[in-house]
XYZ file of N, CA and C in Angstrom:
861
model
N -48.884 -8.925 1.079
C -47.909 -8.768 2.163
C -48.585 -8.120 3.359
N -48.367 -8.670 4.538
C -48.991 -8.137 5.743
C -48.333 -6.828 6.152
N -49.162 -5.874 6.506
C -48.638 -4.639 7.058
C -48.404 -4.839 8.554
N -47.825 -3.829 9.198
C -47.664 -3.909 10.633
C -49.049 -3.909 11.277
N -49.180 -4.571 12.439
C -50.475 -4.753 13.051
C -51.119 -3.417 13.389
N -52.470 -3.431 13.369
C -53.202 -2.211 13.684
C -52.919 -1.705 15.078
N -52.770 -2.638 16.053
C -52.488 -2.219 17.430
C -51.140 -1.514 17.512
N -50.151 -2.024 16.791
C -48.811 -1.427 16.805
C -48.856 -0.017 16.218
N -49.521 0.130 15.094
C -49.636 1.450 14.471
C -50.392 2.405 15.373
N -51.506 1.916 15.958
C -52.305 2.781 16.830
C -51.501 3.245 18.034
N -50.690 2.354 18.604
C -49.901 2.707 19.775
C -48.891 3.803 19.440
N -48.240 3.685 18.273
C -47.253 4.692 17.900
C -47.910 6.020 17.500
N -49.203 6.011 17.289
C -49.918 7.255 17.034
C -50.651 7.747 18.273
N -50.365 7.096 19.396
C -50.989 7.488 20.660
C -49.891 7.607 21.717
N -49.943 6.766 22.758
C -49.067 6.956 23.901
C -47.587 6.785 23.577
N -47.240 5.731 22.832
C -45.816 5.511 22.558
C -45.215 6.661 21.767
N -45.927 7.098 20.719
C -45.433 8.219 19.927
C -45.301 9.489 20.743
N -46.305 9.768 21.586
C -46.262 10.985 22.394
C -45.135 10.935 23.421
N -44.896 9.764 24.001
C -43.811 9.650 24.972
C -42.450 9.805 24.303
N -42.302 9.254 23.101
C -41.041 9.432 22.385
C -40.820 10.893 22.027
N -41.867 11.598 21.673
C -41.738 13.029 21.400
C -41.291 13.755 22.664
N -41.881 13.400 23.803
C -41.531 14.059 25.063
C -40.072 13.841 25.434
N -39.534 12.660 25.108
C -38.148 12.328 25.453
C -37.235 12.380 24.233
N -37.672 13.032 23.175
C -36.960 12.976 21.888
C -35.478 13.350 22.002
N -35.165 14.452 22.668
C -33.774 14.903 22.715
C -32.892 13.879 23.417
N -33.382 13.292 24.512
C -32.588 12.315 25.251
C -32.413 11.024 24.440
N -33.507 10.583 23.800
C -33.438 9.351 23.024
C -32.518 9.506 21.815
N -32.587 10.661 21.162
C -31.684 10.886 20.040
C -30.234 10.939 20.504
N -29.984 11.518 21.680
C -28.619 11.542 22.209
C -28.122 10.126 22.489
N -29.014 9.269 22.988
C -28.648 7.888 23.281
C -28.289 7.135 21.999
N -29.027 7.372 20.938
C -28.862 6.590 19.709
C -27.899 7.212 18.708
N -27.412 8.422 18.992
C -26.629 9.164 18.005
C -25.396 8.403 17.540
N -24.638 7.804 18.462
C -23.389 7.140 18.073
C -23.680 5.927 17.183
N -24.777 5.235 17.441
C -25.149 4.100 16.599
C -25.591 4.572 15.217
N -26.386 5.629 15.189
C -26.818 6.171 13.909
C -25.651 6.660 13.071
N -24.669 7.303 13.717
C -23.514 7.794 12.987
C -22.697 6.641 12.413
N -22.577 5.551 13.170
C -21.845 4.382 12.660
C -22.539 3.801 11.435
N -23.875 3.775 11.454
C -24.616 3.261 10.301
C -24.491 4.203 9.105
N -24.488 5.512 9.354
C -24.308 6.475 8.265
C -22.929 6.314 7.633
N -21.917 6.123 8.459
C -20.571 5.911 7.909
C -20.527 4.631 7.075
N -21.253 3.598 7.507
C -21.305 2.363 6.727
C -22.045 2.570 5.407
N -23.062 3.427 5.421
C -23.814 3.724 4.195
C -23.000 4.559 3.228
N -22.116 5.410 3.748
C -21.256 6.289 2.945
C -22.054 7.103 1.926
N -23.046 7.871 2.369
C -23.809 8.685 1.410
C -22.917 9.725 0.744
N -23.159 9.954 -0.532
C -22.349 10.888 -1.312
C -23.242 11.970 -1.903
N -22.610 13.012 -2.403
C -23.343 14.138 -2.985
C -24.315 13.653 -4.055
N -25.500 14.240 -4.019
C -26.560 14.023 -5.018
C -27.262 12.674 -4.895
N -26.944 11.893 -3.879
C -27.633 10.608 -3.732
C -28.990 10.783 -3.062
N -29.843 9.785 -3.262
C -31.194 9.793 -2.711
C -31.297 8.663 -1.691
N -31.843 8.987 -0.513
C -31.848 8.054 0.608
C -33.273 7.878 1.124
N -33.653 6.628 1.375
C -34.910 6.311 2.062
C -34.558 5.927 3.490
N -35.038 6.714 4.454
C -34.752 6.492 5.869
C -35.989 5.867 6.509
N -35.903 4.587 6.851
C -37.055 3.803 7.313
C -37.161 3.876 8.837
N -38.354 4.220 9.317
C -38.543 4.376 10.752
C -37.737 5.547 11.271
N -37.890 6.674 10.634
C -37.015 7.832 10.891
C -37.291 8.520 12.212
N -38.392 8.176 12.883
C -38.685 8.798 14.164
C -38.827 10.296 14.053
N -38.152 11.018 14.947
C -38.229 12.477 14.956
C -37.245 13.133 14.005
N -36.635 12.347 13.125
C -35.907 12.904 11.995
C -34.431 13.152 12.166
N -33.843 12.803 13.311
C -32.422 13.100 13.512
C -31.552 12.399 12.476
N -31.840 11.129 12.187
C -31.026 10.410 11.207
C -31.215 10.980 9.806
N -32.447 11.357 9.465
C -32.699 11.923 8.134
C -31.940 13.228 7.947
N -31.948 14.072 8.980
C -31.245 15.348 8.880
C -29.737 15.133 8.806
N -29.230 14.119 9.525
C -27.803 13.815 9.441
C -27.429 13.305 8.057
N -28.302 12.538 7.433
C -28.046 12.030 6.084
C -28.124 13.129 5.040
N -28.938 14.148 5.293
C -29.117 15.224 4.319
C -27.838 16.024 4.107
N -26.979 16.084 5.132
C -25.752 16.881 4.998
C -24.828 16.344 3.905
N -24.467 15.058 3.913
C -23.537 14.594 2.875
C -24.145 14.521 1.479
N -25.456 14.302 1.350
C -26.019 14.227 -0.006
C -26.171 15.618 -0.616
N -26.213 16.633 0.246
C -26.181 18.015 -0.234
C -27.450 18.453 -0.942
N -27.425 19.652 -1.490
C -28.623 20.216 -2.128
C -29.066 19.467 -3.372
N -28.165 18.720 -3.995
C -28.546 17.954 -5.174
C -29.132 16.594 -4.860
N -29.071 16.175 -3.593
C -29.633 14.892 -3.177
C -30.947 15.089 -2.451
N -31.454 14.008 -1.908
C -32.701 14.087 -1.150
C -32.794 12.913 -0.192
N -33.387 13.176 0.971
C -33.659 12.142 1.957
C -35.160 12.128 2.219
N -35.772 10.954 2.110
C -37.179 10.788 2.476
C -37.235 9.961 3.745
N -37.671 10.577 4.845
C -37.846 9.880 6.102
C -39.288 9.442 6.262
N -39.503 8.162 6.507
C -40.862 7.644 6.688
C -40.977 6.985 8.054
N -42.152 7.112 8.653
C -42.425 6.512 9.952
C -43.935 6.358 10.080
N -44.373 5.345 10.841
C -45.810 5.128 11.015
C -46.429 6.082 12.035
N -45.593 6.821 12.777
C -46.079 7.652 13.879
C -46.285 9.102 13.453
N -47.534 9.554 13.462
C -47.811 10.957 13.148
C -47.173 11.908 14.159
N -47.202 11.609 15.473
C -46.526 12.520 16.411
C -45.034 12.672 16.121
N -44.357 11.580 15.780
C -42.922 11.667 15.516
C -42.633 12.384 14.204
N -43.439 12.129 13.182
C -43.236 12.856 11.923
C -43.532 14.340 12.127
N -44.528 14.655 12.927
C -44.790 16.065 13.234
C -43.611 16.716 13.924
N -42.983 15.986 14.849
C -41.799 16.506 15.534
C -40.641 16.678 14.555
N -40.473 15.707 13.639
C -39.411 15.799 12.641
C -39.579 17.035 11.778
N -40.792 17.298 11.341
C -41.035 18.479 10.507
C -40.798 19.768 11.284
N -41.116 19.754 12.567
C -40.905 20.955 13.383
C -39.423 21.232 13.605
N -38.614 20.178 13.696
C -37.179 20.334 13.956
C -36.371 20.585 12.689
N -36.932 20.291 11.526
C -36.176 20.377 10.279
C -35.897 21.826 9.889
N -34.649 22.152 9.568
C -34.351 23.501 9.067
C -35.074 23.755 7.739
N -35.322 25.008 7.464
C -36.052 25.352 6.244
C -35.290 24.947 4.988
N -33.954 24.927 5.058
C -33.165 24.655 3.859
C -32.764 23.198 3.713
N -33.304 22.299 4.550
C -32.914 20.893 4.455
C -33.508 20.237 3.210
N -32.817 19.241 2.705
C -33.354 18.450 1.594
C -34.135 17.241 2.102
N -34.245 17.096 3.425
C -34.980 15.978 4.001
C -36.480 16.264 3.979
N -37.253 15.296 3.530
C -38.704 15.342 3.562
C -39.209 14.234 4.476
N -40.392 14.437 5.055
C -40.920 13.474 6.006
C -42.345 13.090 5.631
N -42.633 11.793 5.777
C -43.923 11.264 5.351
C -44.398 10.207 6.346
N -45.654 10.283 6.746
C -46.253 9.234 7.568
C -46.576 8.061 6.652
N -45.878 6.948 6.839
C -46.072 5.792 5.964
C -45.449 4.562 6.598
N -45.979 3.409 6.245
C -45.415 2.114 6.606
C -44.563 1.657 5.430
N -43.248 1.690 5.609
C -42.344 1.388 4.494
C -42.507 -0.034 3.976
N -43.112 -0.924 4.765
C -43.279 -2.305 4.319
C -44.357 -2.455 3.258
N -45.199 -1.427 3.105
C -46.304 -1.553 2.158
C -46.614 -0.273 1.397
N -46.018 0.838 1.784
C -46.321 2.121 1.142
C -45.909 2.114 -0.322
N -46.621 2.891 -1.118
C -46.223 3.059 -2.515
C -44.917 3.853 -2.553
N -43.893 3.232 -3.110
C -42.582 3.863 -3.228
C -42.167 3.805 -4.690
N -41.601 4.870 -5.219
C -41.202 4.865 -6.634
C -40.127 3.815 -6.891
N -40.312 3.024 -7.916
C -39.394 1.930 -8.206
C -38.037 2.471 -8.642
N -36.982 1.920 -8.025
C -35.624 2.287 -8.396
C -35.254 3.732 -8.128
N -35.933 4.374 -7.161
C -35.747 5.816 -6.963
C -34.623 6.165 -5.996
N -34.147 5.195 -5.213
C -33.215 5.525 -4.144
C -31.874 4.820 -4.342
N -30.816 5.515 -3.914
C -29.475 4.945 -3.931
C -29.180 4.162 -2.652
N -29.813 4.568 -1.539
C -29.522 3.977 -0.233
C -30.830 3.727 0.508
N -30.939 2.545 1.100
C -31.990 2.214 2.063
C -31.334 2.207 3.440
N -31.789 3.090 4.322
C -31.130 3.311 5.613
C -32.150 3.154 6.735
N -31.655 2.754 7.900
C -32.517 2.790 9.083
C -31.679 2.802 10.351
N -32.110 3.602 11.286
C -31.550 3.620 12.638
C -32.600 3.032 13.575
N -32.486 1.736 13.829
C -33.387 1.027 14.744
C -34.852 1.085 14.307
N -35.098 1.044 12.996
C -36.473 1.132 12.531
C -36.975 -0.058 11.742
N -36.175 -1.135 11.648
C -36.567 -2.241 10.763
C -36.870 -3.535 11.523
N -36.964 -3.472 12.837
C -37.141 -4.698 13.624
C -38.600 -4.981 13.945
N -39.514 -4.207 13.383
C -40.907 -4.259 13.819
C -41.877 -4.758 12.748
N -41.359 -5.228 11.627
C -42.235 -5.689 10.550
C -42.823 -7.060 10.877
N -44.127 -7.218 10.631
C -44.763 -8.521 10.823
C -44.194 -9.556 9.854
N -43.880 -9.110 8.649
C -43.339 -9.982 7.603
C -42.038 -9.350 7.112
N -40.923 -9.578 7.819
C -39.695 -8.857 7.462
C -39.175 -9.196 6.073
N -39.312 -10.434 5.641
C -38.846 -10.773 4.288
C -39.667 -10.005 3.253
N -40.984 -10.026 3.410
C -41.838 -9.283 2.487
C -41.561 -7.794 2.528
N -41.315 -7.262 3.737
C -41.041 -5.835 3.870
C -39.761 -5.447 3.148
N -38.694 -6.224 3.354
C -37.421 -5.894 2.698
C -37.494 -6.112 1.188
N -38.249 -7.109 0.748
C -38.422 -7.301 -0.695
C -39.151 -6.112 -1.306
N -40.169 -5.618 -0.591
C -40.913 -4.443 -1.058
C -40.005 -3.222 -1.117
N -39.215 -2.997 -0.073
C -38.340 -1.825 -0.043
C -37.205 -1.951 -1.058
N -36.771 -3.176 -1.329
C -35.693 -3.361 -2.307
C -36.098 -2.862 -3.691
N -37.368 -2.988 -4.009
C -37.831 -2.515 -5.318
C -37.704 -1.001 -5.455
N -37.631 -0.307 -4.324
C -37.451 1.141 -4.372
C -35.985 1.539 -4.550
N -35.074 0.561 -4.460
C -33.647 0.818 -4.660
C -33.286 0.655 -6.127
N -32.405 1.502 -6.597
C -31.896 1.312 -7.953
C -30.997 0.072 -7.987
N -30.810 -0.547 -9.145
C -29.875 -1.672 -9.236
C -28.501 -1.265 -8.707
N -27.937 -2.098 -7.860
C -26.659 -1.778 -7.244
C -26.782 -0.887 -6.022
N -28.003 -0.497 -5.667
C -28.216 0.363 -4.511
C -27.806 -0.314 -3.209
N -27.555 0.494 -2.190
C -26.973 0.019 -0.941
C -27.992 0.020 0.200
N -27.773 -0.875 1.142
C -28.523 -0.952 2.389
C -27.554 -0.732 3.537
N -27.971 0.060 4.515
C -27.207 0.186 5.757
C -28.194 0.464 6.883
N -28.158 -0.384 7.902
C -29.013 -0.116 9.057
C -28.336 -0.620 10.325
N -28.827 -0.109 11.448
C -28.350 -0.552 12.749
C -29.539 -1.121 13.504
N -29.315 -2.260 14.159
C -30.352 -2.908 14.955
C -29.714 -3.423 16.243
N -30.524 -3.588 17.280
C -29.996 -4.041 18.563
C -29.585 -5.507 18.512
N -28.521 -5.850 19.250
C -28.205 -7.247 19.540
C -29.098 -7.700 20.710
N -28.690 -8.728 21.447
C -29.569 -9.294 22.458
C -29.710 -8.459 23.719
N -30.778 -8.752 24.483
C -31.035 -8.050 25.746
C -29.855 -8.189 26.693
N -29.270 -9.381 26.765
C -28.181 -9.625 27.714
C -26.978 -8.734 27.463
N -26.829 -8.229 26.229
C -25.698 -7.367 25.889
C -26.042 -5.886 25.982
N -27.291 -5.569 26.230
C -27.737 -4.175 26.262
C -28.180 -3.806 27.675
N -27.266 -3.181 28.416
C -27.552 -2.874 29.819
C -28.667 -1.851 29.983
N -28.912 -1.004 28.960
C -30.013 -0.049 29.067
C -31.349 -0.783 29.184
N -31.385 -2.033 28.742
C -32.578 -2.879 28.853
C -32.422 -3.896 29.975
N -31.263 -4.544 30.032
C -31.055 -5.632 30.987
C -31.145 -5.161 32.431
N -30.516 -4.025 32.743
C -30.480 -3.571 34.126
C -31.860 -3.211 34.675
N -32.635 -2.345 34.003
C -33.955 -2.022 34.577
C -34.904 -3.207 34.621
N -34.892 -4.060 33.583
C -35.786 -5.210 33.599
C -35.350 -6.222 34.662
N -34.053 -6.337 34.880
C -33.578 -7.204 35.953
C -33.922 -6.655 37.323
N -33.918 -5.329 37.455
C -34.184 -4.704 38.755
C -35.602 -4.939 39.237
N -36.541 -5.122 38.335
C -37.946 -5.258 38.751
C -38.340 -6.709 38.997
N -37.412 -7.646 38.794
C -37.734 -9.047 39.098
C -38.032 -9.190 40.593
N -39.084 -9.907 40.919
C -39.510 -10.056 42.301
C -40.415 -8.938 42.766
N -40.550 -7.887 41.962
C -41.446 -6.767 42.299
C -42.664 -6.787 41.387
N -42.411 -6.899 40.095
C -43.484 -6.960 39.110
C -43.686 -8.418 38.715
N -44.924 -8.904 38.716
C -45.154 -10.312 38.337
C -44.568 -10.602 36.973
N -43.872 -11.750 36.848
C -43.241 -12.063 35.563
C -44.274 -12.366 34.490
N -43.904 -12.089 33.272
C -44.749 -12.416 32.130
C -44.024 -13.438 31.262
N -44.772 -14.081 30.400
C -44.154 -15.073 29.520
C -43.153 -14.381 28.608
N -41.978 -14.987 28.413
C -40.993 -14.354 27.515
C -41.549 -14.258 26.111
N -41.260 -13.150 25.421
C -41.790 -12.982 24.067
C -41.105 -13.926 23.089
N -41.783 -14.199 21.994
C -41.170 -14.930 20.896
C -39.974 -14.113 20.415
N -38.762 -14.687 20.400
C -37.585 -13.893 20.028
C -37.641 -13.351 18.603
N -38.500 -13.930 17.748
C -38.614 -13.441 16.379
C -39.859 -12.587 16.173
N -40.631 -12.350 17.232
C -41.796 -11.475 17.110
C -41.327 -10.040 16.915
N -42.094 -9.219 16.188
C -41.679 -7.832 15.991
C -41.391 -7.141 17.321
N -40.269 -6.466 17.396
C -39.864 -5.799 18.619
C -38.424 -5.362 18.527
N -37.939 -4.620 19.517
C -36.600 -4.040 19.411
C -35.478 -5.059 19.283
N -35.691 -6.297 19.767
C -34.613 -7.281 19.752
C -34.876 -8.430 18.778
N -35.798 -8.242 17.852
C -36.143 -9.329 16.934
C -35.053 -9.601 15.902
N -34.085 -8.681 15.762
C -32.966 -8.893 14.844
C -31.674 -9.194 15.602
N -31.801 -9.664 16.838
C -30.591 -9.917 17.635
C -29.775 -11.091 17.104
N -30.435 -12.029 16.414
C -29.759 -13.205 15.845
C -29.172 -12.833 14.488
N -27.868 -12.784 14.415
C -27.186 -12.400 13.170
C -27.596 -13.314 12.014
N -27.707 -14.610 12.284
C -28.093 -15.542 11.237
C -29.474 -15.255 10.691
N -30.397 -14.895 11.569
C -31.749 -14.577 11.102
C -31.734 -13.338 10.202
N -30.986 -12.319 10.574
C -30.902 -11.109 9.753
C -30.377 -11.461 8.362
N -29.343 -12.285 8.316
C -28.774 -12.678 7.021
C -29.798 -13.448 6.188
N -30.553 -14.331 6.837
C -31.560 -15.111 6.100
C -32.660 -14.219 5.546
N -33.093 -13.234 6.331
C -34.143 -12.316 5.882
C -33.682 -11.543 4.651
N -32.479 -10.975 4.731
C -31.989 -10.166 3.619
C -31.737 -11.008 2.377
N -31.223 -12.202 2.575
C -30.991 -13.087 1.435
C -32.313 -13.462 0.764
N -33.309 -13.822 1.582
C -34.609 -14.203 1.027
C -35.280 -13.030 0.335
N -34.985 -11.809 0.768
C -35.569 -10.615 0.154
C -34.842 -10.201 -1.117
N -33.738 -10.879 -1.441
C -33.064 -10.632 -2.706
C -31.793 -9.823 -2.634
N -31.296 -9.527 -1.421
C -30.079 -8.740 -1.287
C -28.836 -9.626 -1.339
N -27.725 -9.014 -1.686
C -26.434 -9.704 -1.735
C -25.398 -8.900 -0.956
N -24.178 -9.428 -0.905
C -23.047 -8.741 -0.253
C -23.398 -8.326 1.176
N -23.999 -9.226 1.921
C -24.478 -8.921 3.272
C -23.319 -8.999 4.265
N -23.153 -7.924 5.036
C -22.137 -7.873 6.086
C -22.830 -7.437 7.372
N -22.609 -8.178 8.450
C -23.243 -7.889 9.740
C -22.139 -7.813 10.785
N -21.850 -6.618 11.273
C -20.706 -6.399 12.155
C -21.174 -5.874 13.507
N -20.570 -6.360 14.605
C -20.951 -5.853 15.927
C -20.442 -4.432 16.151
N -21.227 -3.671 16.898
C -20.824 -2.314 17.262
C -21.294 -2.077 18.687
N -20.369 -1.656 19.550
C -20.658 -1.434 20.966
C -20.332 -0.002 21.340
N -21.113 0.547 22.269
C -20.858 1.908 22.722
C -21.461 2.117 24.100
N -20.846 3.006 24.845
C -21.425 3.480 26.097
C -22.193 4.756 25.777
N -23.478 4.774 26.113
C -24.346 5.855 25.649
C -24.980 6.592 26.824
N -25.300 7.875 26.640
C -25.947 8.639 27.709
C -27.425 8.299 27.806
N -27.873 7.997 29.007
C -29.278 7.662 29.245
C -29.823 8.656 30.258
N -30.738 9.518 29.816
C -31.225 10.590 30.675
C -30.229 11.728 30.740
N -30.641 12.819 31.367
C -29.744 13.960 31.532
C -30.198 14.803 32.711
N -29.280 15.566 33.274
C -29.612 16.430 34.406
C -28.442 17.309 34.763
N -28.726 18.391 35.484
C -27.680 19.337 35.868
C -26.754 18.759 36.926
N -27.243 17.770 37.699
C -26.430 17.102 38.708
C -26.541 15.596 38.493
N -25.686 14.845 39.168
C -25.746 13.385 39.024
C -27.101 12.845 39.494
N -27.592 13.316 40.631
C -28.884 12.830 41.122
C -30.001 13.149 40.137
N -29.956 14.350 39.565
C -30.988 14.721 38.593
C -30.893 13.860 37.344
N -29.662 13.532 36.931
C -29.477 12.682 35.758
C -30.028 11.283 36.008
N -29.792 10.746 37.199
C -30.312 9.418 37.532
C -31.837 9.447 37.574
N -32.391 10.484 38.211
C -33.852 10.604 38.256
C -34.439 10.667 36.849
N -33.790 11.401 35.965
C -34.282 11.533 34.595
C -34.172 10.206 33.849
N -33.091 9.473 34.088
C -32.926 8.160 33.456
C -34.019 7.205 33.909
N -34.347 7.238 35.182
C -35.420 6.382 35.693
C -36.748 6.762 35.049
N -37.028 8.056 34.992
C -38.280 8.503 34.387
C -38.370 8.050 32.930
N -37.275 8.186 32.197
C -37.282 7.782 30.803
C -37.499 6.273 30.683
N -36.862 5.499 31.557
C -37.000 4.046 31.495
C -38.433 3.602 31.764
N -39.099 4.250 32.718
C -40.451 3.806 33.080
C -41.515 4.362 32.144
N -41.150 5.324 31.293
C -42.135 5.914 30.389
C -41.986 5.471 28.943
N -40.825 4.932 28.570
C -40.570 4.585 27.172
C -40.072 3.149 27.088
N -40.618 2.368 26.179
C -40.083 1.056 25.884
C -40.659 -0.065 26.724
N -39.972 -1.222 26.743
C -40.509 -2.426 27.378
C -40.814 -2.274 28.863
N -39.993 -1.524 29.596
C -40.264 -1.358 31.022
C -41.582 -0.620 31.243
N -41.857 0.374 30.415
C -43.125 1.105 30.556
C -44.307 0.178 30.349
N -44.179 -0.778 29.412
C -45.275 -1.723 29.184
C -45.415 -2.701 30.343
N -44.296 -3.089 30.943
C -44.347 -4.004 32.083
C -45.027 -3.361 33.289
N -44.913 -2.033 33.399
C -45.484 -1.323 34.550
C -46.861 -0.725 34.267
N -47.310 -0.827 33.031
C -48.505 -0.084 32.612
C -49.724 -0.361 33.474
N -49.959 -1.601 33.844
C -51.176 -1.964 34.577
C -50.916 -2.230 36.057
N -49.766 -1.833 36.539
C -49.421 -2.098 37.926
C -49.934 -0.982 38.850
N -50.281 -1.318 40.094
C -50.723 -0.289 41.047
C -49.575 0.638 41.434
N -49.940 1.757 42.024
C -48.952 2.795 42.332
C -47.839 2.294 43.241
N -48.170 1.432 44.213
C -47.123 0.982 45.135
C -46.100 0.095 44.428
N -46.556 -0.730 43.491
C -45.623 -1.562 42.719
C -44.773 -0.692 41.802
N -45.390 0.300 41.181
C -44.639 1.198 40.309
C -43.565 1.941 41.109
N -43.914 2.370 42.331
C -42.944 3.097 43.161
C -41.780 2.194 43.558
N -42.079 0.957 43.942
C -41.013 0.016 44.307
C -40.134 -0.295 43.101
N -40.758 -0.473 41.954
C -39.994 -0.766 40.739
C -39.089 0.405 40.370
N -39.615 1.619 40.466
C -38.809 2.802 40.142
C -37.618 2.920 41.076
N -37.833 2.639 42.365
C -36.728 2.698 43.327
C -35.660 1.657 43.005
N -36.092 0.471 42.592
C -35.133 -0.575 42.251
C -34.344 -0.216 40.998
N -35.015 0.374 40.024
C -34.323 0.800 38.804
C -33.336 1.913 39.130
N -33.743 2.822 40.015
C -32.830 3.903 40.393
C -31.564 3.357 41.060
N -31.722 2.357 41.900
C -30.564 1.757 42.560
C -29.632 1.108 41.537
N -30.212 0.476 40.513
C -29.388 -0.138 39.470
C -28.628 0.915 38.681
N -29.279 2.023 38.357
C -28.635 3.091 37.610
C -27.583 3.817 38.440
N -27.782 3.864 39.751
C -26.855 4.609 40.613
C -25.452 4.013 40.611
N -25.314 2.758 40.228
C -23.995 2.121 40.180
C -23.242 2.415 38.885
N -23.884 3.087 37.940
C -23.260 3.346 36.645
C -22.498 4.671 36.664
N -21.511 4.818 35.784
C -20.765 6.078 35.722
C -21.575 7.179 35.055
N -21.044 8.399 35.146
C -21.671 9.536 34.489
C -22.027 10.622 35.479
N -21.966 11.877 35.028
C -22.310 13.013 35.874
C -23.597 13.686 35.410
N -23.638 14.116 34.158
C -24.837 14.781 33.630
C -25.770 13.807 32.923
N -25.317 12.573 32.720
C -26.117 11.490 32.168
C -25.644 10.188 32.804
N -26.494 9.199 32.835
C -26.078 7.855 33.213
C -25.495 7.198 31.964
N -24.251 6.757 32.050
C -23.596 6.134 30.897
C -23.815 4.629 30.967
N -24.429 4.098 29.937
C -24.895 2.716 29.970
C -24.531 2.019 28.660
N -24.221 0.722 28.740
C -23.704 0.003 27.577
C -24.812 -0.403 26.616
N -24.527 -0.219 25.326
C -25.418 -0.664 24.268
C -24.661 -1.490 23.256
N -25.352 -2.469 22.650
C -24.716 -3.381 21.701
C -25.624 -3.557 20.499
N -25.070 -3.367 19.313
C -25.877 -3.387 18.091
C -25.136 -4.109 16.976
N -25.873 -4.373 15.900
C -25.299 -4.817 14.629
C -25.332 -3.667 13.640
N -24.265 -3.452 12.931
C -24.266 -2.583 11.762
C -24.349 -3.500 10.541
N -25.427 -3.354 9.791
C -25.727 -4.273 8.695
C -25.637 -3.520 7.368
N -24.911 -4.079 6.431
C -24.872 -3.530 5.073
C -25.178 -4.635 4.066
N -25.727 -4.236 2.943
C -26.056 -5.172 1.870
C -26.210 -4.380 0.590
N -26.499 -5.097 -0.498
C -26.613 -4.431 -1.791
C -27.732 -5.054 -2.603
N -28.430 -4.194 -3.339
C -29.385 -4.662 -4.324
C -28.601 -5.114 -5.558
N -28.808 -6.335 -6.038
C -28.016 -6.779 -7.186
C -28.086 -5.794 -8.343
N -26.996 -5.680 -9.070
C -26.929 -4.719 -10.166
C -27.828 -5.114 -11.328
N -28.156 -6.386 -11.449
C -29.039 -6.818 -12.516
C -29.792 -8.058 -12.087
């Protein structure tokens, strides 16, 4: 089974990981409502064991640790050493959550050790998603549950659509990515998600839309919040990659255009922007 590409892993252990650490509080605030919806779908109970895939800086793992209680355990795994380091730094001393630098698609995982396979936006990046989910399924006990949240399409996610639309005509266009290539929107097709999980051996698959208006950036005043949202957009994610090799004048024009797009959105201490996701649940067959 193919692991995630070396370039992808290296990036998350370098600039991408460091930038996510720098913006960790804002990014976790943006994703919190989606993560909570996925946790409610997972319905973790006392004494259960949870594998949190792509746990980032650990917010989802720590949230899962509360309902499983002292008799349960949460193992958060991520390929990024900077993010796992941040997760360990933020974790309370009495938490049952543990954190490990690992690629869940290929890491050695104890067979049948977990009651729940969970992820908050961490499963869209596997080179071989069927192989990855089949590998992770073996770590679930028979009858074990899956619950994860993944983004729907770019057109439905204004946190992506607006800034990328704003830079058209400023930044030279690039070829559109393969919609099934590893990336934040590779699970936007509900049918593809169902096919992946079915091929990996899961049953009882349910894929439900979930929409929310989320805070993007933060600041003491509206202008400061917009400035922070622009900074976050140009430093994290696809927009940062689009601007990475551009000269300073193009970057400045692009930032101004993104700021104008954000200025039309509501919000005082944050820019409130629409996000659209799938909440996905499934089950490992009981036998």
